[in-house]
Every structure is written in structure tokens, then in C-alpha cells.
Amino acid sequence: MSMEPEFGEFDLIRRFFLKRGAPRRGSGVLLGIGDDAALLELPQGTDLVATVDTVVCGTHFLEGADPRSIGHRAMAVNLSDMAAMGATPAWATLALTLPGVEASWLEEFAAGLLQLGAEHAVELVGGDTTRGPLTVSVQIMGHVPHGTALRRSGAAAGDILAVSGTLGDAAAGLALLKKPAARLTAQAQALIQRFNYPTPRVQLGIAARGVAGAAMDLSDGLVGDLPKLALASGVAAHVAIEKLPLSAAMLDTIGIEQARDWALAGGEDFEMLLAIAPDRFPALKRSADQLNLTLTPIGELRTGAGVTWSLNGNDFVPSVSGYDHFA
Amino acid sequence: MSMEPEFGEFDLIRRFFLKRGAPRRGSGVLLGIGDDAALLELPQGTDLVATVDTVVCGTHFLEGADPRSIGHRAMAVNLSDMAAMGATPAWATLALTLPGVEASWLEEFAAGLLQLGAEHAVELVGGDTTRGPLTVSVQIMGHVPHGTALRRSGAAAGDILAVSGTLGDAAAGLALLKKPAARLTAQAQALIQRFNYPTPRVQLGIAARGVAGAAMDLSDGLVGDLPKLALASGVAAHVAIEKLPLSAAMLDTIGIEQARDWALAGGEDFEMLLAIAPDRFPALKRSADQLNLTLTPIGELRTGAGVTWSLNGNDFVPSVSGYDHFA
């Protein structure tokens, strides 16, 4: 019997994911990977925030995708949920199912996952590695000062509806990935990068804590996600489609109509959707400026229910529906 | 656009996993399923305990297994990790990857998962449902009074080594499942039940808090798991194999040698392995008695390193190795 068989489950986790030495000071990790569970210390006066998201081959990334981007994505989608709550992310666990062990793949995957985690001071505190079709579930735990979490249900009629960054780039990047060209322009490469390496808006979420009324992250497209916020808050939402922030990269690559469809319904952007009282908007705009992030008003919340859309003052009905993994 | 497409991801979770009404009072759930993340309140003076485990078809259960037992198992393996830490389990998240949606399958799966959760007052607070090959990852979060968690590293030379329940039954049950007989005896059915519906020893773990020096749960068999505890504690371990608790069901079904092999190396028993100072053993034995659970001394810890085995006073070398999902 070998206690740590080469490439055994126990060894796998250690080899690729366990950082050497003790956890970072102030990380709250009393006991990390290596026992039956992790032991963590929440800062005083905070609530625990927990989320889980899975990325699966064929659904969230293409067959043969760069393992570094898969690792990055698995961490990013969960960090984006933390951002949407205004939470400070702190700890992650990883459930990794793999068809087999390929050291170079695992090294790249771990690098993508751990590097983005490190940028946000997230410690990997637990994991489980099993054999099976490639599936990556990450859970992140974080915290917010008691009572300050951003919920979907806190929006009020009269609030400004705003989004961070630009919308539709990830869908454009995915479309480019699906039909590889001989030579990619710098614009096309930038769009592919937006799909492969989404940037969670963690700092904006923290800045919006106590400022925005409601928030969520855009993972299923505006058409799919906005109705959830409106319903949770018991208000109607209106969006002026000409205000949607579209990147120069996307507009230079494809026509305005396709660009708008992607901005409306393309999933995986991981930008933030925020509802903010008009008198508080300037303060949040300043915070976004300091983060070098655009924050664009796209509409407003009204009394009533449901979502309406307009284009240059005329009623508009999106021809595309929200991204749903089981639709 | 339909906001909640039938069998859409959003709807799936609600339909099968979301309990009606507000979370149970005292559950610490400030915000459950339905926002970007769960918001949870840890009891004052406690540390957070977090663990994740995945069950995969073909590795942890057989093709075509009863979905109720798969749901039970996914919850049980994580509760067992909580037990091993002496933690009080509180909240769970579920990452469920499914090839497709079959209502009857999901109903049974959810029933198995939620029923065992309810027995231990665990609330499901988050989830992600994706399309892909069947994979179930559950993460459980719980808590222990600050500084009282059971670790693998707290054992000392001179401690008694003890196990809860009986060992090897799950392996015997799995062997029976693999070659279905025309008629199963009641004994055989009991062994299959032990494999399909493992019982996490949560109450024993809580009772062992502050009493046992070290603990872990037996998921990979004694031969695979005991070296980890010995290494973490910096001690040697000795087991007298004739003391291993074997069930009447197993002994009536197969010969003593096979029974011992399974007790040594059969995985998935989810019994607890404990190291306890001799003067504290009687108190823990009384706690186990009150839980109608046997607690059997099987050996001791000594100065040094490594694990040795004896059978009726003679050195013994197990012919079987620990269960490892990637071995």
C-alpha cells in the first residue's frame, strides 16, 4: 500500500492546488486543505455569503478549450456572484471531475483558477477530485458587514438601471471561437479574450454596498436576467436599447443589429446590473471611474411589473431570448 | 421570452429543491435560494466548517442506481465530513449536472437529499443546475464553538484508536449489488442498504468534540485512511485486526477472510475513526451508547511513524490497499 499513490486523489489535490506553507495571515483560514473539512474564521460583525457554480464542457466552454481559461472561468463566475452581493470573497472549494490525469492540463487549469483567486485574495481551502466526464464546480464563501448585502429585491420605482462595462462581447467572442479564421484582428482577439477570461466586478460590488438598492450579475443576458430583478423587487423595468454600452471591438467586427442582439441576450458577460436611486448614482459613478470601469444608465425602474424595451423612443420587442442552460 | 421556461435552469431548482415558505427559524438563513448567493448568519463564537464532495456515476454509484440513494449519498458523504470535524452541519449548496430532465428521477433524488438534510437540520441554500454527464457535488457548511474542532492532527502516543459501528458492510453491499441474485436474504438486503444509504455519524462527532484528540471519517477504508491520521498527528498506529467490528450480516454472508479484507480496505463505510486518551474513552463510550452506536477499540497510537497490523498477536500485512478513486 502506498499512502500517496502517484496521481492518487490525495496526491492530485496537493500536487496542483495546495500552496506551500501556511495560509496568508489575515485570511481567516484556521485549517485548509488536508483535513476532513476546512476551518474558517469570519470577521466579526459580518454575514457569510456562499455561492456555487459549475462549468461543464460543451455548455460553458468548447471541447479542447485552453485549460487556463477553464480554470479562470470556474473562479470568475463565482466571484461574479460575490460581486453581485457586494461581498468580499475569501475562500473557495473545488470539486473537480476529470476523465483522467494529464499533468500539463492540470497545471494550466490550476494556474488559471489560482491566479484569479489570488488577485481577489481568495484562498482555496478544500477540494474533491473524482474520475468522470470533465466537470468543474467551485464554491466561494465570502462576507459582508451584517445587513449590507446587495439583494435583487431592493430596487424601487424611480431607480436608475445601470450596467458596468460593455455588453455582448462574450457572445461575440464565442461566435468567433466557433468559426476559426485564418487571421484574427486585434479586435476579434479582444472579444475572444472577453469570453475566455471574464472579469468579475468584485470591487464595484463592494463599492455599491450601501449605495445601490439592488444588484445582480449578468450571466444569462439582460433579456434573461433583468426580469428576475424586476420580479424580486416588485417593480417594472424599462430599457432604452440605444443606451446599451457596446464595445468598439464588437461594433467594428459585426453590424449594429447583431451587436444589439448579443448585448441583449448573449450570456456570460459577467457585468453588473444595478438599480440605484438617482441622487446616489453620481457617487457610484465616481467609484466606477476610480476602478477604470464604465457605469452606464440604460433605463429605469417604474411601478408595475414586467420589462419593456424601446429603441429611440419606439416600442421594441427583443427577437432573442435569455440564455438558459436547459432551454 | 419566457421568464421561467418550463424545465429551465431557474425553474428546475425551484421546482424540486426549493422548500415553500421562509427558512426555518433559527436556521441562520438570511437569504436562501433565488438571489446571486446565499446570505447566512453564523452563531456567535463559532468557526465556520466547510467541505465539498462529489459523487459520480460509475465511481460512487452504479449505472441505473436508485436516484433516492444517490441523493442520500451526496448529502451523507458531506455530513460525514462534518462529523469528522465535530461540527454541527447547517447549510448545503448543490451543484447538479444532468444529461437531461426526468421529473420522476429528480423527485426521487431530491427526496433522498432533502430528507437526510432535514434529519440533521441542514437547509439547502444554493444550487446550480447544468447540462452534462451526471455529477453531483454537495458542499456543506457548519460550525463549531471556536477552537473545538476535531482535527486529524491532535492524536497522541498512548491514545486508544476506536471506530464507530461495523466496518466493511458497504463493500459487501456493493459486491452483492454487482452480481444480483434471484433472491436476496434479509442479511444481504441489510448490507446493500448500508452501501446505498450510509449513515453519517454527526451526533457522535459532536459528542467527541473536546473529548477525542483526533478524528476522521472512513471513506477510503482503514488501510487507506489510518495512515493519514497517523501522519498528520506525527505518531505511529497499531491495529489488532481481530478487534475490527464486523457485522453479523457480513459474517453470515461471506467468509471471515473476505470480511476482514472488506473491513480493512472497503471504502464508503463512513464510520468514524477516533483517537482518544484512555481516561476519556469511557465518557465517549457512554455517549455512543446513548446514540445506540457501538464504539470499538481496535488499537492504539504509539511514538514513531507508520502503521502496523497484527492478527492474534502475530504481525500481519494487509493484502489489500485503500480505496482511491484515481488509483
XYZ file of C-alpha atoms in Angstrom:
654
model
C 0.000 0.000 0.000
C 1.279 3.388 -0.937
C -0.050 6.162 1.195
C 0.090 8.690 -1.554
C -0.064 6.744 -4.789
C 1.299 8.760 -7.647
C -1.617 10.635 -9.162
C -3.839 9.281 -6.412
C -6.725 11.507 -5.414
C -4.984 12.664 -2.283
C -1.834 13.484 -4.154
C -3.549 15.224 -7.071
C -5.001 17.938 -4.906
C -1.743 18.507 -3.101
C 0.342 18.492 -6.225
C -1.546 21.061 -8.222
C -3.644 23.062 -5.832
C -2.040 23.154 -2.425
C 0.045 26.207 -1.893
C 3.184 25.662 0.110
C 3.355 26.942 3.627
C 0.763 28.314 5.987
C -2.244 30.276 4.754
C -1.759 34.005 4.291
C -2.024 35.973 7.530
C -5.416 37.575 7.920
C -7.001 35.102 5.508
C -9.155 33.645 8.272
C -8.050 30.119 7.369
C -7.591 28.157 10.601
C -7.245 24.857 8.748
C -7.039 24.471 4.967
C -6.776 21.524 2.585
C -5.714 18.237 4.164
C -8.278 17.505 6.883
C -11.878 16.345 6.526
C -13.092 19.925 6.142
C -11.769 23.462 6.225
C -11.993 25.574 9.374
C -12.563 29.259 8.765
C -12.945 32.373 10.863
C -15.427 35.001 9.709
C -14.598 38.636 10.530
C -16.668 39.940 13.454
C -19.979 41.535 12.576
C -20.203 40.024 9.114
C -22.654 37.677 7.436
C -21.464 34.680 5.440
C -22.109 34.764 1.685
C -21.948 31.471 -0.222
C -22.427 30.534 -3.854
C -21.696 27.624 -6.163
C -21.380 27.470 -9.929
C -20.434 24.668 -12.275
C -18.786 24.871 -15.652
C -19.210 21.918 -17.996
C -17.545 21.123 -21.296
C -19.863 21.812 -24.214
C -22.098 24.088 -22.172
C -19.724 26.714 -20.749
C -16.617 26.106 -22.799
C -15.821 24.365 -26.032
C -14.218 20.966 -26.416
C -10.450 21.411 -26.329
C -10.621 24.837 -24.665
C -7.463 26.257 -23.111
C -7.372 24.728 -19.596
C -6.119 28.022 -18.165
C -9.278 29.750 -19.345
C -11.439 26.949 -17.920
C -9.804 27.410 -14.511
C -10.170 31.172 -14.780
C -13.836 30.882 -15.765
C -14.707 28.496 -12.926
C -13.339 31.015 -10.427
C -14.676 34.091 -12.262
C -18.320 33.025 -12.438
C -18.387 32.560 -8.683
C -16.508 35.779 -7.955
C -19.125 37.486 -10.108
C -21.841 36.191 -7.771
C -19.889 37.607 -4.839
C -19.739 40.953 -6.672
C -23.490 40.834 -7.198
C -23.980 40.564 -3.426
C -21.446 43.289 -2.625
C -19.454 40.621 -0.785
C -15.749 40.373 -0.091
C -14.731 36.928 -1.375
C -12.489 34.962 0.965
C -12.424 31.186 0.470
C -13.090 28.670 -2.283
C -13.590 24.936 -2.551
C -13.169 22.998 -5.777
C -14.992 19.868 -6.928
C -13.124 18.651 -9.988
C -14.238 15.670 -12.042
C -11.721 14.559 -14.646
C -11.690 11.767 -17.217
C -8.025 11.160 -16.434
C -4.889 12.804 -15.215
C -2.819 14.892 -17.580
C -0.215 16.901 -15.724
C 0.148 19.714 -18.258
C -3.621 20.207 -18.420
C -3.915 20.302 -14.630
C -1.035 22.731 -14.267
C -2.622 25.192 -16.664
C -6.079 24.740 -15.174
C -4.754 25.301 -11.640
C -2.808 28.366 -12.779
C -5.934 29.942 -14.272
C -8.001 29.202 -11.192
C -5.455 30.152 -8.560
C -4.180 33.295 -10.265
C -7.610 34.893 -10.444
C -8.276 33.722 -6.887
C -5.048 35.335 -5.706
C -5.986 38.636 -7.380
C -9.006 38.714 -5.081
C -7.239 37.260 -2.018
C -9.306 34.075 -2.228
C -7.762 31.008 -0.589
C -8.533 27.514 -1.886
C -9.485 25.677 1.316
C -10.918 22.386 0.144
C -11.404 20.135 -2.805
C -12.549 16.820 -4.107
C -11.161 15.162 -7.204
C -13.120 12.389 -8.873
C -12.927 10.435 -12.096
C -15.612 11.106 -14.688
C -16.515 13.480 -17.507
C -14.901 16.910 -17.102
C -16.972 19.000 -14.686
C -15.736 21.873 -12.547
C -17.729 23.152 -9.568
C -16.335 25.985 -7.499
C -17.953 27.300 -4.370
C -16.893 30.621 -2.984
C -17.538 31.861 0.509
C -17.178 35.486 1.442
C -18.604 38.036 3.819
C -20.365 41.381 4.089
C -20.825 43.645 7.096
C -24.080 42.497 8.711
C -27.130 43.783 6.868
C -25.318 45.392 3.926
C -25.542 42.681 1.249
C -26.902 43.708 -2.155
C -30.044 41.750 -2.947
C -32.108 41.509 -6.104
C -35.156 42.589 -4.149
C -34.094 46.061 -3.008
C -34.868 48.097 -6.134
C -37.571 50.782 -6.082
C -39.601 52.592 -8.747
C -37.632 55.631 -9.829
C -34.246 53.905 -9.534
C -31.794 54.252 -12.374
C -30.911 50.973 -14.075
C -27.212 50.815 -14.921
C -24.699 48.270 -16.180
C -20.949 48.033 -15.819
C -18.596 47.673 -18.783
C -19.926 46.698 -22.199
C -22.474 44.027 -23.106
C -22.398 41.298 -25.735
C -18.640 40.936 -26.046
C -18.560 37.413 -24.652
C -21.225 36.242 -27.113
C -19.261 37.869 -29.940
C -16.091 36.156 -28.709
C -17.821 32.784 -28.562
C -19.155 33.219 -32.107
C -15.611 33.970 -33.281
C -14.251 30.917 -31.454
C -16.824 28.697 -33.143
C -15.679 29.570 -36.673
C -11.927 29.978 -36.510
C -10.483 32.332 -39.088
C -7.016 32.135 -40.594
C -6.079 35.500 -39.128
C -7.797 37.236 -36.266
C -7.828 41.011 -35.972
C -6.798 42.588 -32.686
C -10.482 43.456 -32.171
C -11.502 39.828 -32.657
C -8.793 38.679 -30.278
C -10.060 41.144 -27.675
C -13.594 39.729 -27.959
C -12.330 36.152 -27.631
C -10.381 37.234 -24.575
C -13.595 38.664 -23.090
C -15.241 35.247 -23.482
C -12.286 33.206 -22.285
C -11.257 35.429 -19.381
C -14.317 37.167 -17.909
C -13.557 39.833 -15.312
C -15.710 39.670 -12.189
C -16.634 43.148 -10.921
C -15.808 42.444 -7.293
C -14.549 45.931 -6.411
C -17.584 47.601 -7.972
C -19.852 45.320 -5.929
C -18.075 46.313 -2.735
C -18.352 50.000 -3.710
C -22.071 49.546 -4.381
C -22.680 48.103 -0.890
C -24.967 50.515 0.927
C -25.279 52.669 -2.221
C -27.200 50.621 -4.801
C -30.700 49.388 -4.000
C -30.360 46.092 -5.862
C -27.794 44.253 -7.924
C -27.207 41.069 -9.856
C -24.616 39.857 -12.312
C -25.410 39.330 -15.976
C -24.677 35.702 -16.737
C -27.749 34.851 -18.836
C -28.039 38.115 -20.794
C -30.082 41.213 -19.982
C -33.240 39.751 -21.525
C -32.929 36.709 -19.283
C -31.706 38.390 -16.117
C -33.490 41.750 -15.847
C -36.951 40.192 -15.372
C -35.583 38.349 -12.317
C -34.504 41.606 -10.663
C -37.773 43.345 -11.530
C -39.830 40.436 -10.193
C -37.792 40.131 -6.982
C -38.174 43.882 -6.321
C -41.846 44.046 -7.318
C -41.300 46.746 -9.912
C -41.425 47.197 -13.680
C -38.269 47.835 -15.688
C -37.753 49.828 -18.842
C -34.632 49.746 -21.003
C -33.735 52.191 -23.784
C -31.842 49.896 -26.109
C -29.879 52.675 -27.808
C -28.201 53.296 -24.444
C -26.733 49.803 -24.142
C -22.951 50.100 -23.890
C -21.381 48.331 -26.880
C -17.642 47.953 -27.290
C -15.778 49.421 -30.247
C -14.313 45.946 -30.751
C -17.764 44.455 -31.272
C -19.096 47.304 -33.413
C -16.025 47.156 -35.636
C -16.411 43.412 -36.059
C -20.119 42.992 -36.765
C -23.235 45.014 -37.603
C -25.244 47.016 -35.096
C -28.256 44.694 -35.163
C -26.246 41.580 -34.304
C -24.355 43.620 -31.722
C -27.622 44.626 -30.040
C -28.905 41.053 -30.052
C -25.750 39.900 -28.334
C -25.888 42.789 -25.872
C -29.477 41.830 -25.044
C -29.251 38.072 -24.891
C -25.658 36.939 -25.103
C -24.772 35.189 -21.886
C -21.532 35.057 -19.936
C -20.755 38.798 -19.855
C -20.494 38.860 -16.058
C -21.084 42.580 -15.942
C -23.136 44.001 -13.089
C -26.725 45.175 -13.352
C -27.519 47.766 -10.682
C -30.579 49.680 -9.521
C -29.646 52.972 -7.871
C -31.615 55.932 -6.556
C -30.879 58.919 -8.874
C -29.345 61.002 -6.057
C -26.891 58.214 -5.287
C -25.881 57.485 -8.853
C -23.112 60.141 -9.069
C -21.298 58.659 -6.069
C -21.312 55.174 -7.566
C -20.257 56.581 -10.933
C -17.226 58.138 -9.235
C -16.364 54.791 -7.632
C -16.593 53.105 -11.031
C -14.389 55.808 -12.563
C -11.758 55.107 -9.930
C -11.893 51.438 -10.937
C -11.481 52.410 -14.629
C -14.842 50.852 -15.255
C -17.715 52.432 -17.169
C -21.121 52.544 -15.482
C -23.873 53.282 -17.984
C -27.519 54.182 -17.253
C -29.652 52.070 -19.600
C -33.136 52.667 -18.245
C -35.206 52.958 -15.124
C -37.484 51.128 -12.749
C -41.177 52.005 -12.609
C -44.226 50.992 -10.640
C -45.888 47.902 -12.045
C -44.439 44.636 -13.287
C -42.626 43.216 -16.283
C -39.948 44.560 -18.597
C -40.456 46.894 -21.568
C -37.916 47.949 -24.173
C -37.655 50.927 -26.507
C -35.351 51.902 -29.360
C -35.034 55.644 -29.963
C -38.406 56.241 -28.352
C -40.296 53.469 -30.142
C -41.513 50.277 -28.524
C -39.198 47.373 -29.175
C -39.647 43.614 -28.755
C -36.376 41.692 -28.478
C -36.275 38.879 -31.002
C -33.922 36.907 -28.811
C -34.489 35.193 -25.516
C -32.244 34.856 -22.495
C -29.567 32.261 -22.312
C -30.727 29.235 -20.354
C -28.588 26.158 -19.989
C -31.608 23.875 -20.025
C -33.810 25.783 -22.506
C -39.240 35.276 -23.969
C -40.479 33.233 -21.073
C -39.100 34.265 -17.739
C -39.230 30.803 -16.271
C -39.201 28.414 -19.196
C -40.619 25.065 -18.219
C -37.719 22.940 -17.032
C -35.414 25.923 -17.434
C -32.487 26.056 -15.065
C -34.142 28.614 -12.849
C -37.336 26.632 -12.676
C -35.650 23.285 -12.113
C -34.100 24.320 -8.847
C -37.297 25.897 -7.599
C -39.459 23.023 -8.648
C -37.579 20.220 -6.983
C -35.402 21.727 -4.327
C -36.925 24.920 -3.033
C -38.960 24.442 0.054
C -42.050 26.576 0.281
C -42.105 29.463 2.662
C -39.420 31.121 4.710
C -36.419 29.247 6.058
C -36.853 27.559 9.415
C -36.471 29.921 12.357
C -33.065 29.669 13.927
C -31.561 28.209 10.766
C -29.369 31.276 10.286
C -30.537 31.664 6.687
C -30.948 35.372 5.960
C -31.395 34.766 2.223
C -31.696 31.351 0.581
C -32.069 30.116 -2.995
C -33.135 32.745 -5.513
C -30.526 35.501 -5.352
C -26.945 35.500 -6.641
C -25.690 33.906 -3.436
C -26.949 32.798 -0.035
C -26.625 35.026 2.998
C -26.009 33.192 6.245
C -25.538 34.080 9.883
C -23.044 32.056 11.888
C -23.777 31.615 15.625
C -21.625 33.883 17.776
C -18.318 32.453 18.917
C -18.196 29.719 16.309
C -15.822 28.891 13.476
C -17.114 28.064 10.006
C -16.543 24.495 8.788
C -16.797 23.833 5.038
C -16.420 20.736 2.914
C -17.246 19.558 -0.595
C -17.661 16.066 -2.017
C -18.712 14.848 -5.410
C -20.444 11.628 -6.328
C -20.127 10.432 -9.912
C -21.885 7.646 -11.772
C -19.615 4.619 -12.176
C -17.315 5.717 -9.379
C -19.594 6.194 -6.375
C -22.757 4.536 -7.564
C -23.666 2.088 -10.289
C -25.327 2.951 -13.582
C -29.085 2.935 -13.039
C -28.826 3.305 -9.260
C -31.918 4.345 -7.330
C -31.949 8.174 -7.549
C -33.114 8.402 -3.929
C -29.955 6.640 -2.791
C -27.800 8.920 -4.988
C -29.348 11.984 -3.353
C -28.911 10.439 0.084
C -25.290 9.552 -0.625
C -24.384 13.020 -1.910
C -25.654 14.532 1.344
C -24.309 11.731 3.566
C -20.690 11.872 2.425
C -20.537 15.566 3.265
C -22.343 15.180 6.593
C -19.753 12.539 7.399
C -17.004 15.129 6.901
C -18.861 17.436 9.278
C -18.998 14.572 11.808
C -15.264 14.056 11.427
C -14.701 17.690 12.453
C -17.164 17.543 15.342
C -19.155 20.214 13.507
C -22.843 20.999 13.606
C -23.955 20.994 9.955
C -26.172 23.909 8.962
C -26.318 24.739 5.248
C -25.748 22.991 1.924
C -25.308 24.007 -1.693
C -25.837 21.637 -4.597
C -24.096 21.608 -7.979
C -26.059 19.180 -10.116
C -25.047 18.251 -13.652
C -27.649 16.219 -15.518
C -27.784 14.764 -19.039
C -31.439 15.795 -19.238
C -34.524 16.411 -17.181
C -36.612 13.497 -15.987
C -39.154 14.607 -13.423
C -39.506 11.274 -11.638
C -35.740 10.891 -11.321
C -35.350 14.407 -9.931
C -38.184 13.962 -7.457
C -36.608 10.845 -6.001
C -33.129 12.347 -5.993
C -34.367 15.483 -4.232
C -36.287 13.398 -1.695
C -33.164 11.408 -0.795
C -31.028 14.519 -0.487
C -33.501 16.704 1.364
C -34.758 14.047 3.759
C -31.307 13.283 5.125
C -30.586 17.020 5.224
C -33.756 17.626 7.236
C -32.801 14.907 9.731
C -29.739 16.990 10.502
C -31.450 20.405 10.236
C -29.432 21.254 7.110
C -31.009 23.869 4.826
C -30.309 23.848 1.075
C -29.326 27.467 0.418
C -27.950 27.464 -3.101
C -27.585 25.447 -6.227
C -26.527 25.332 -9.814
C -28.018 23.007 -12.405
C -26.145 22.365 -15.628
C -26.456 20.008 -18.558
C -23.835 17.306 -18.880
C -22.941 13.834 -17.629
C -24.496 13.056 -14.229
C -22.321 14.569 -11.487
C -23.449 15.619 -8.025
C -21.367 17.936 -5.852
C -22.657 18.957 -2.457
C -20.933 21.420 -0.201
C -21.924 21.605 3.430
C -21.174 24.466 5.766
C -21.454 24.096 9.506
C -19.945 25.432 12.669
C -18.119 24.513 15.865
C -17.555 26.565 19.008
C -14.300 28.428 18.401
C -11.261 26.207 18.924
C -13.106 22.914 19.468
C -12.985 21.328 16.001
C -11.689 17.766 15.776
C -8.611 17.627 13.588
C -6.616 14.732 12.228
C -3.513 16.147 13.823
C -4.487 16.066 17.503
C -3.739 12.420 18.323
C -1.003 11.496 20.814
C 1.006 8.373 21.535
C -0.928 6.342 24.069
C -4.334 7.245 22.655
C -6.845 4.496 22.058
C -7.827 4.029 18.421
C -11.545 3.341 18.086
C -14.125 3.064 15.316
C -17.877 3.524 15.317
C -20.301 0.907 14.023
C -19.068 -2.001 11.906
C -16.588 -1.971 9.036
C -16.759 -3.490 5.566
C -20.538 -3.630 5.210
C -20.658 -1.097 2.382
C -18.075 -3.063 0.364
C -20.058 -6.237 0.980
C -23.226 -4.452 -0.122
C -21.567 -3.188 -3.278
C -20.303 -6.689 -4.139
C -23.852 -8.004 -3.730
C -25.228 -5.225 -5.948
C -22.746 -6.094 -8.672
C -23.960 -9.691 -9.035
C -27.686 -9.609 -8.499
C -29.118 -12.823 -7.120
C -32.601 -14.145 -7.768
C -33.460 -13.883 -4.082
C -31.667 -11.802 -1.502
C -31.575 -12.825 2.137
C -32.505 -10.242 4.772
C -28.799 -10.120 5.675
C -27.836 -9.342 2.084
C -30.511 -6.672 1.886
C -29.156 -5.084 5.060
C -25.648 -4.931 3.559
C -26.956 -3.373 0.330
C -28.830 -0.847 2.441
C -25.558 0.011 4.197
C -23.973 0.789 0.822
C -26.949 2.667 -0.619
C -27.875 4.636 2.480
C -24.747 5.373 4.552
C -25.392 6.926 7.964
C -23.174 9.877 8.822
C -22.164 9.868 12.493
C -22.913 13.543 13.086
C -24.100 13.186 16.696
C -21.062 11.110 17.655
C -18.800 13.773 16.156
C -20.494 16.466 18.225
C -20.173 14.296 21.349
C -16.471 13.761 20.601
C -15.807 17.499 20.415
C -13.447 18.365 23.239
C -13.162 14.673 24.191
C -11.337 12.908 21.355
C -7.851 14.037 20.380
C -8.288 13.420 16.666
C -10.926 12.147 14.287
C -11.622 11.420 10.653
C -14.276 9.560 8.736
C -13.586 6.286 6.975
C -14.390 6.817 3.323
C -11.382 5.105 1.730
C -11.082 2.152 4.122
C -8.968 1.820 7.267
C -5.866 0.820 5.272
C -6.179 3.984 3.193
C -7.307 6.400 5.884
C -5.449 5.480 9.085
C -2.003 6.419 7.681
C -3.325 9.924 7.048
C -4.332 10.387 10.679
C -1.041 8.930 11.949
C 0.991 11.163 9.618
C -0.986 14.301 10.488
C -0.514 13.637 14.208
C 3.130 12.604 13.924
C 2.578 9.241 15.591
C 2.613 5.544 14.732
C -0.570 3.497 14.731
C -1.122 -0.155 15.555
C -4.281 -2.110 14.823
C -5.195 -5.537 16.176
C -7.176 -6.914 13.286
C -9.119 -9.433 15.373
C -10.717 -6.483 17.145
C -12.244 -4.968 13.987
C -16.019 -4.785 14.465
C -17.676 -6.986 11.815
C -21.434 -7.184 11.408
C -23.342 -10.427 11.811
C -24.878 -9.683 8.404
C -21.472 -9.712 6.753
C -20.138 -12.721 8.662
C -23.260 -14.731 7.845
C -22.956 -13.831 4.155
C -19.259 -14.425 3.441
C -16.122 -15.964 4.986
C -14.013 -14.299 7.675
C -11.057 -13.591 5.364
C -13.107 -11.710 2.808
C -14.917 -9.945 5.660
C -11.581 -8.769 7.078
C -10.377 -7.591 3.685
C -13.501 -5.528 3.281
C -13.259 -4.188 6.825
C -9.668 -3.137 6.118
C -9.964 -1.706 2.638
C -13.594 -1.469 1.615
C -14.425 2.152 1.085
C -17.614 4.086 1.711
C -18.335 2.899 5.263
C -18.495 6.449 6.622
C -17.836 5.271 10.144
C -15.696 7.447 12.400
C -12.087 6.742 13.325
C -11.198 8.357 16.654
C -8.073 8.749 18.770
C -8.923 9.198 22.445
C -6.885 9.381 25.621
C -7.606 6.209 27.663
C -9.045 8.152 30.611
C -11.540 9.860 28.327
C -12.633 6.764 26.458
C -15.351 5.706 28.934
C -17.145 9.076 28.601
C -17.208 8.849 24.823
C -18.313 5.211 25.019
C -21.292 6.329 27.137
C -22.163 8.989 24.561
C -22.029 6.373 21.816
C -24.224 4.042 23.881
C -26.814 6.796 24.180
C -26.752 7.103 20.386
C -27.252 3.315 20.061
C -23.917 3.191 18.314
C -21.059 0.822 19.075
C -17.613 2.306 19.667
C -14.906 -0.338 19.437
C -11.238 -0.007 20.420
C -9.175 -1.523 17.595
C -5.657 -0.497 18.527
C -3.532 2.316 19.809
C -1.222 5.118 18.845
C 2.477 4.906 19.623
C 5.556 7.054 19.254
C 7.129 6.772 15.828
C 5.600 6.746 12.393
C 3.690 4.437 10.073
C 1.009 1.839 10.625
C 1.464 -1.746 11.780
C -1.104 -4.508 11.956
C -1.366 -7.726 13.954
C -3.693 -10.702 13.955
C -3.977 -12.547 17.254
C -0.571 -11.272 18.303
C 1.239 -12.039 15.024
C 2.424 -9.433 12.560
C 0.062 -9.031 9.671
C 0.450 -7.357 6.271
C -2.849 -6.406 4.636
C -3.035 -7.818 1.111
C -5.392 -5.058 0.098
C -4.832 -1.379 -0.425
C -7.007 1.592 0.355
C -9.737 2.674 -1.948
C -8.594 5.530 -4.159
C -10.763 6.962 -6.885
C -7.777 7.651 -9.106
C -5.613 4.640 -8.218
